[in-house]
Coordinates of C-alpha atoms in Angstrom, one line a residue:
M517 CA 43.7 78.2 -9.6
I518 CA 47.5 78.6 -11.1
I519 CA 50.0 78.7 -8.1
I520 CA 52.9 81.0 -9.2
T521 CA 56.1 79.6 -8.1
G522 CA 59.9 80.3 -9.5
K523 CA 59.5 76.9 -11.5
T524 CA 56.2 78.5 -13.3
V525 CA 58.0 81.7 -13.8
A526 CA 60.9 79.9 -15.4
K527 CA 58.7 77.8 -17.5
F528 CA 56.9 81.0 -18.7
W529 CA 59.9 82.6 -19.5
G530 CA 61.8 79.9 -21.1
I531 CA 58.7 79.5 -23.5
V532 CA 58.7 83.2 -24.2
C533 CA 62.3 83.1 -25.1
A534 CA 62.0 80.0 -27.1
A535 CA 59.3 81.6 -29.2
I536 CA 61.5 84.9 -29.6
G537 CA 64.3 82.8 -30.8
I538 CA 61.8 81.0 -33.4
I539 CA 60.4 84.3 -34.5
G540 CA 64.1 85.6 -34.8
L541 CA 64.9 82.5 -36.7
I542 CA 62.1 83.2 -39.5
L543 CA 62.6 86.8 -39.7
T544 CA 66.4 86.9 -39.9
R545 CA 67.3 83.3 -41.1
E546 CA 70.5 83.7 -39.3
L547 CA 71.4 80.7 -37.1
S548 CA 73.9 82.5 -35.2
F549 CA 71.1 84.6 -33.1
V550 CA 68.9 81.3 -32.5
S551 CA 71.8 79.0 -31.7
I552 CA 72.6 81.0 -28.8
L553 CA 68.9 81.5 -27.5
I554 CA 66.8 78.3 -28.1
P555 CA 69.3 75.8 -26.3
S556 CA 69.2 77.8 -23.0
C557 CA 65.5 78.2 -23.1
W558 CA 64.6 74.4 -23.8
L559 CA 67.1 73.5 -21.1
C560 CA 65.4 75.9 -18.8
I561 CA 62.0 74.3 -19.8
L562 CA 63.3 70.6 -19.8
S563 CA 64.9 71.0 -16.5
N564 CA 61.9 72.6 -14.7
T565 CA 59.6 69.8 -16.3
L566 CA 62.0 66.9 -15.2
D567 CA 62.1 68.5 -11.7
D568 CA 58.1 68.7 -11.5
S569 CA 58.2 64.8 -12.8
K570 CA 60.3 63.8 -10.2
E571 CA 58.3 65.6 -7.5
K572 CA 55.2 63.8 -8.5
A573 CA 56.9 60.6 -8.4
D574 CA 58.3 61.1 -5.1
A575 CA 54.6 61.9 -3.9
M576 CA 53.1 58.9 -5.5
R577 CA 55.6 56.9 -3.8
K578 CA 54.9 58.3 -0.5
I579 CA 51.2 57.7 -1.1
A580 CA 52.0 54.1 -1.9
R581 CA 54.1 53.5 1.1
R582 CA 51.2 55.0 3.5
Q583 CA 48.9 52.7 2.0
D584 CA 51.3 49.6 2.2
D585 CA 51.5 50.5 6.0
R586 CA 48.1 50.3 6.4

């Protein structure tokens, strides 16, 4: 089951935005269009991915602490 959150939506639109940028680059061969679009998309995707990995690492640390306390 997929839980739709703000991060999920941001990743989806980041991927769509990057795809549009790549298609635009292929069709127009102009970097001016893509140079504005793609960096913001990748930053959006990467920032959300890093947030997810931080949350997972924090959750793993909490689990490890609970096991150490026992």
